[in-house]
Amino acid sequence: MNKLNIQEIKTRIEQTFPELVVGWASDTGIPSIYSKRLCRVIAYTYHGKWILKSEISEYSNHIAAIINLLEQWDGKKEN
């Protein structure tokens, strides 16, 4: 499986799901996914793995595509 950097994941998610924003903490560089519609984080990273919050169920029709994309993350923080 190809590995994607966080910028590639950000671009793909935000183009496919305009209501989602991929961002990262300026002090740590740790990425997370924020829902503009729900006004909350729906996925975040912990020790190089994506953690999906229960709010991700709002995207249940697309969750397989989102998870597939996140599984391709190379695990690196934003530089």
mmCIF file of N, CA and C in Angstrom:
data_model
loop_
_atom_site.group_PDB
_atom_site.id
_atom_site.type_symbol
_atom_site.label_atom_id
_atom_site.label_comp_id
_atom_site.label_asym_id
_atom_site.label_seq_id
_atom_site.Cartn_x
_atom_site.Cartn_y
_atom_site.Cartn_z
ATOM 1 N N MET A 1 0.845 -1.171 0.000
ATOM 2 C CA MET A 1 0.000 0.000 0.000
ATOM 3 C C MET A 1 0.895 1.241 0.000
ATOM 4 N N ASN A 2 0.554 2.218 -0.818
ATOM 5 C CA ASN A 2 1.309 3.466 -0.853
ATOM 6 C C ASN A 2 1.140 4.230 0.442
ATOM 7 N N LYS A 3 2.188 4.938 0.826
ATOM 8 C CA LYS A 3 2.124 5.794 2.009
ATOM 9 C C LYS A 3 1.914 7.229 1.558
ATOM 10 N N LEU A 4 1.112 7.962 2.297
ATOM 11 C CA LEU A 4 0.815 9.360 1.987
ATOM 12 C C LEU A 4 1.291 10.242 3.127
ATOM 13 N N ASN A 5 1.815 11.416 2.782
ATOM 14 C CA ASN A 5 2.149 12.354 3.852
ATOM 15 C C ASN A 5 0.883 13.096 4.262
ATOM 16 N N ILE A 6 0.970 13.818 5.352
ATOM 17 C CA ILE A 6 -0.220 14.462 5.909
ATOM 18 C C ILE A 6 -0.800 15.503 4.954
ATOM 19 N N GLN A 7 0.033 16.163 4.165
ATOM 20 C CA GLN A 7 -0.467 17.154 3.200
ATOM 21 C C GLN A 7 -1.318 16.486 2.125
ATOM 22 N N GLU A 8 -0.889 15.308 1.667
ATOM 23 C CA GLU A 8 -1.664 14.571 0.662
ATOM 24 C C GLU A 8 -3.008 14.120 1.238
ATOM 25 N N ILE A 9 -2.993 13.661 2.481
ATOM 26 C CA ILE A 9 -4.241 13.261 3.130
ATOM 27 C C ILE A 9 -5.147 14.469 3.308
ATOM 28 N N LYS A 10 -4.581 15.588 3.756
ATOM 29 C CA LYS A 10 -5.347 16.832 3.927
ATOM 30 C C LYS A 10 -6.045 17.210 2.628
ATOM 31 N N THR A 11 -5.305 17.226 1.536
ATOM 32 C CA THR A 11 -5.859 17.600 0.236
ATOM 33 C C THR A 11 -6.988 16.663 -0.167
ATOM 34 N N ARG A 12 -6.771 15.371 -0.056
ATOM 35 C CA ARG A 12 -7.786 14.397 -0.475
ATOM 36 C C ARG A 12 -9.047 14.475 0.376
ATOM 37 N N ILE A 13 -8.881 14.575 1.682
ATOM 38 C CA ILE A 13 -10.059 14.639 2.561
ATOM 39 C C ILE A 13 -10.836 15.921 2.325
ATOM 40 N N GLU A 14 -10.137 17.053 2.257
ATOM 41 C CA GLU A 14 -10.832 18.333 2.117
ATOM 42 C C GLU A 14 -11.478 18.501 0.744
ATOM 43 N N GLN A 15 -10.929 17.871 -0.293
ATOM 44 C CA GLN A 15 -11.569 17.926 -1.607
ATOM 45 C C GLN A 15 -12.796 17.026 -1.651
ATOM 46 N N THR A 16 -12.715 15.872 -1.014
ATOM 47 C CA THR A 16 -13.817 14.917 -1.020
ATOM 48 C C THR A 16 -14.919 15.301 -0.041
ATOM 49 N N PHE A 17 -14.523 15.823 1.117
ATOM 50 C CA PHE A 17 -15.466 16.184 2.182
ATOM 51 C C PHE A 17 -15.234 17.638 2.577
ATOM 52 N N PRO A 18 -15.846 18.593 1.870
ATOM 53 C CA PRO A 18 -15.595 20.017 2.145
ATOM 54 C C PRO A 18 -15.926 20.452 3.573
ATOM 55 N N GLU A 19 -16.743 19.680 4.285
ATOM 56 C CA GLU A 19 -17.078 20.050 5.660
ATOM 57 C C GLU A 19 -16.019 19.596 6.667
ATOM 58 N N LEU A 20 -15.014 18.851 6.204
ATOM 59 C CA LEU A 20 -13.936 18.401 7.081
ATOM 60 C C LEU A 20 -12.671 19.212 6.832
ATOM 61 N N VAL A 21 -11.930 19.451 7.906
ATOM 62 C CA VAL A 21 -10.671 20.187 7.829
ATOM 63 C C VAL A 21 -9.604 19.354 8.525
ATOM 64 N N VAL A 22 -8.471 19.165 7.862
ATOM 65 C CA VAL A 22 -7.331 18.508 8.491
ATOM 66 C C VAL A 22 -6.385 19.605 8.951
ATOM 67 N N GLY A 23 -6.046 19.562 10.206
ATOM 68 C CA GLY A 23 -5.124 20.544 10.765
ATOM 69 C C GLY A 23 -4.213 19.873 11.763
ATOM 70 N N TRP A 24 -3.276 20.639 12.305
ATOM 71 C CA TRP A 24 -2.350 20.082 13.279
ATOM 72 C C TRP A 24 -1.978 21.144 14.286
ATOM 73 N N ALA A 25 -1.651 20.685 15.475
ATOM 74 C CA ALA A 25 -1.259 21.591 16.549
ATOM 75 C C ALA A 25 0.064 22.257 16.184
ATOM 76 N N SER A 26 0.124 23.568 16.316
ATOM 77 C CA SER A 26 1.335 24.294 15.931
ATOM 78 C C SER A 26 2.523 23.943 16.825
ATOM 79 N N ASP A 27 2.275 23.576 18.061
ATOM 80 C CA ASP A 27 3.385 23.266 18.963
ATOM 81 C C ASP A 27 3.899 21.837 18.822
ATOM 82 N N THR A 28 3.033 20.894 18.437
ATOM 83 C CA THR A 28 3.447 19.491 18.351
ATOM 84 C C THR A 28 3.480 18.950 16.927
ATOM 85 N N GLY A 29 2.735 19.575 16.019
ATOM 86 C CA GLY A 29 2.642 19.066 14.651
ATOM 87 C C GLY A 29 1.751 17.847 14.521
ATOM 88 N N ILE A 30 1.012 17.507 15.565
ATOM 89 C CA ILE A 30 0.152 16.320 15.551
ATOM 90 C C ILE A 30 -1.148 16.637 14.813
ATOM 91 N N PRO A 31 -1.476 15.847 13.765
ATOM 92 C CA PRO A 31 -2.677 16.126 12.967
ATOM 93 C C PRO A 31 -3.971 15.630 13.601
ATOM 94 N N SER A 32 -5.059 16.284 13.197
ATOM 95 C CA SER A 32 -6.401 15.859 13.582
ATOM 96 C C SER A 32 -7.371 16.286 12.487
ATOM 97 N N ILE A 33 -8.570 15.744 12.528
ATOM 98 C CA ILE A 33 -9.607 16.078 11.550
ATOM 99 C C ILE A 33 -10.763 16.716 12.301
ATOM 100 N N TYR A 34 -11.184 17.864 11.823
ATOM 101 C CA TYR A 34 -12.224 18.670 12.454
ATOM 102 C C TYR A 34 -13.429 18.742 11.520
ATOM 103 N N SER A 35 -14.616 18.586 12.076
ATOM 104 C CA SER A 35 -15.851 18.724 11.309
ATOM 105 C C SER A 35 -16.386 20.136 11.498
ATOM 106 N N LYS A 36 -16.504 20.880 10.409
ATOM 107 C CA LYS A 36 -17.074 22.229 10.482
ATOM 108 C C LYS A 36 -18.558 22.149 10.819
ATOM 109 N N ARG A 37 -19.225 21.116 10.360
ATOM 110 C CA ARG A 37 -20.658 20.958 10.612
ATOM 111 C C ARG A 37 -20.936 20.639 12.078
ATOM 112 N N LEU A 38 -20.125 19.759 12.663
ATOM 113 C CA LEU A 38 -20.314 19.374 14.060
ATOM 114 C C LEU A 38 -19.560 20.283 15.030
ATOM 115 N N CYS A 39 -18.646 21.077 14.497
ATOM 116 C CA CYS A 39 -17.812 21.980 15.322
ATOM 117 C C CYS A 39 -17.004 21.213 16.360
ATOM 118 N N ARG A 40 -16.393 20.106 15.931
ATOM 119 C CA ARG A 40 -15.561 19.328 16.853
ATOM 120 C C ARG A 40 -14.602 18.414 16.098
ATOM 121 N N VAL A 41 -13.595 17.954 16.821
ATOM 122 C CA VAL A 41 -12.634 16.999 16.275
ATOM 123 C C VAL A 41 -13.321 15.644 16.164
ATOM 124 N N ILE A 42 -13.166 14.995 15.003
ATOM 125 C CA ILE A 42 -13.770 13.670 14.826
ATOM 126 C C ILE A 42 -12.717 12.570 14.728
ATOM 127 N N ALA A 43 -11.456 12.960 14.517
ATOM 128 C CA ALA A 43 -10.359 11.990 14.473
ATOM 129 C C ALA A 43 -9.071 12.719 14.842
ATOM 130 N N TYR A 44 -8.212 12.017 15.556
ATOM 131 C CA TYR A 44 -6.935 12.604 15.944
ATOM 132 C C TYR A 44 -5.880 11.508 15.941
ATOM 133 N N THR A 45 -4.641 11.894 16.090
ATOM 134 C CA THR A 45 -3.573 10.905 16.092
ATOM 135 C C THR A 45 -2.967 10.789 17.480
ATOM 136 N N TYR A 46 -2.536 9.580 17.768
ATOM 137 C CA TYR A 46 -1.893 9.285 19.039
ATOM 138 C C TYR A 46 -0.830 8.232 18.773
ATOM 139 N N HIS A 47 0.404 8.565 19.037
ATOM 140 C CA HIS A 47 1.536 7.674 18.788
ATOM 141 C C HIS A 47 1.542 7.127 17.354
ATOM 142 N N GLY A 48 1.287 8.017 16.393
ATOM 143 C CA GLY A 48 1.361 7.635 14.986
ATOM 144 C C GLY A 48 0.179 6.841 14.458
ATOM 145 N N LYS A 49 -0.891 6.734 15.229
ATOM 146 C CA LYS A 49 -2.100 6.014 14.797
ATOM 147 C C LYS A 49 -3.291 6.954 14.857
ATOM 148 N N TRP A 50 -4.217 6.780 13.923
ATOM 149 C CA TRP A 50 -5.444 7.577 13.931
ATOM 150 C C TRP A 50 -6.440 6.984 14.910
ATOM 151 N N ILE A 51 -7.034 7.839 15.718
ATOM 152 C CA ILE A 51 -8.086 7.464 16.661
ATOM 153 C C ILE A 51 -9.370 8.128 16.169
ATOM 154 N N LEU A 52 -10.399 7.337 15.926
ATOM 155 C CA LEU A 52 -11.672 7.866 15.443
ATOM 156 C C LEU A 52 -12.620 8.057 16.619
ATOM 157 N N LYS A 53 -13.157 9.240 16.755
ATOM 158 C CA LYS A 53 -14.110 9.525 17.830
ATOM 159 C C LYS A 53 -15.510 9.083 17.391
ATOM 160 N N SER A 54 -16.408 8.976 18.332
ATOM 161 C CA SER A 54 -17.759 8.495 18.013
ATOM 162 C C SER A 54 -18.464 9.390 16.998
ATOM 163 N N GLU A 55 -18.083 10.660 16.946
ATOM 164 C CA GLU A 55 -18.701 11.588 15.994
ATOM 165 C C GLU A 55 -18.433 11.212 14.535
ATOM 166 N N ILE A 56 -17.436 10.361 14.292
ATOM 167 C CA ILE A 56 -17.134 9.921 12.924
ATOM 168 C C ILE A 56 -18.338 9.191 12.332
ATOM 169 N N SER A 57 -19.212 8.659 13.183
ATOM 170 C CA SER A 57 -20.390 7.940 12.691
ATOM 171 C C SER A 57 -21.300 8.833 11.855
ATOM 172 N N GLU A 58 -21.182 10.150 12.022
ATOM 173 C CA GLU A 58 -21.939 11.086 11.183
ATOM 174 C C GLU A 58 -21.579 10.910 9.706
ATOM 175 N N TYR A 59 -20.419 10.330 9.458
ATOM 176 C CA TYR A 59 -19.941 10.115 8.089
ATOM 177 C C TYR A 59 -19.976 8.634 7.736
ATOM 178 N N SER A 60 -20.920 7.890 8.318
ATOM 179 C CA SER A 60 -20.962 6.438 8.162
ATOM 180 C C SER A 60 -21.044 5.984 6.710
ATOM 181 N N ASN A 61 -21.677 6.769 5.853
ATOM 182 C CA ASN A 61 -21.753 6.395 4.436
ATOM 183 C C ASN A 61 -20.386 6.422 3.772
ATOM 184 N N HIS A 62 -19.453 7.159 4.352
ATOM 185 C CA HIS A 62 -18.132 7.332 3.745
ATOM 186 C C HIS A 62 -17.005 6.837 4.637
ATOM 187 N N ILE A 63 -17.342 6.208 5.751
ATOM 188 C CA ILE A 63 -16.319 5.873 6.735
ATOM 189 C C ILE A 63 -15.268 4.915 6.185
ATOM 190 N N ALA A 64 -15.659 3.968 5.343
ATOM 191 C CA ALA A 64 -14.682 3.038 4.775
ATOM 192 C C ALA A 64 -13.652 3.780 3.932
ATOM 193 N N ALA A 65 -14.104 4.749 3.149
ATOM 194 C CA ALA A 65 -13.181 5.532 2.321
ATOM 195 C C ALA A 65 -12.259 6.380 3.190
ATOM 196 N N ILE A 66 -12.802 6.967 4.249
ATOM 197 C CA ILE A 66 -11.984 7.787 5.147
ATOM 198 C C ILE A 66 -10.934 6.926 5.842
ATOM 199 N N ILE A 67 -11.352 5.784 6.372
ATOM 200 C CA ILE A 67 -10.418 4.892 7.065
ATOM 201 C C ILE A 67 -9.350 4.389 6.106
ATOM 202 N N ASN A 68 -9.733 4.007 4.899
ATOM 203 C CA ASN A 68 -8.767 3.551 3.910
ATOM 204 C C ASN A 68 -7.713 4.622 3.650
ATOM 205 N N LEU A 69 -8.140 5.842 3.528
ATOM 206 C CA LEU A 69 -7.217 6.951 3.293
ATOM 207 C C LEU A 69 -6.303 7.164 4.499
ATOM 208 N N LEU A 70 -6.856 7.155 5.700
ATOM 209 C CA LEU A 70 -6.052 7.377 6.902
ATOM 210 C C LEU A 70 -5.039 6.262 7.130
ATOM 211 N N GLU A 71 -5.380 5.040 6.730
ATOM 212 C CA GLU A 71 -4.456 3.916 6.887
ATOM 213 C C GLU A 71 -3.216 4.062 6.014
ATOM 214 N N GLN A 72 -3.273 4.932 5.024
ATOM 215 C CA GLN A 72 -2.132 5.151 4.146
ATOM 216 C C GLN A 72 -1.156 6.199 4.690
ATOM 217 N N TRP A 73 -1.491 6.826 5.814
ATOM 218 C CA TRP A 73 -0.647 7.863 6.392
ATOM 219 C C TRP A 73 0.729 7.306 6.728
ATOM 220 N N ASP A 74 1.759 8.075 6.415
ATOM 221 C CA ASP A 74 3.127 7.639 6.690
ATOM 222 C C ASP A 74 3.529 7.801 8.158
ATOM 223 N N GLY A 75 2.645 8.370 8.977
ATOM 224 C CA GLY A 75 2.903 8.495 10.404
ATOM 225 C C GLY A 75 3.749 9.681 10.811
ATOM 226 N N LYS A 76 4.163 10.463 9.832
ATOM 227 C CA LYS A 76 5.016 11.615 10.137
ATOM 228 C C LYS A 76 4.174 12.844 10.433
ATOM 229 N N LYS A 77 4.701 13.671 11.329
ATOM 230 C CA LYS A 77 4.045 14.930 11.666
ATOM 231 C C LYS A 77 4.331 15.948 10.577
ATOM 232 N N GLU A 78 3.566 17.031 10.591
ATOM 233 C CA GLU A 78 3.801 18.138 9.667
ATOM 234 C C GLU A 78 5.104 18.830 10.046
ATOM 235 N N ASN A 79 5.886 19.181 9.039
ATOM 236 C CA ASN A 79 7.156 19.887 9.283
ATOM 237 C C ASN A 79 6.948 21.369 9.351
#
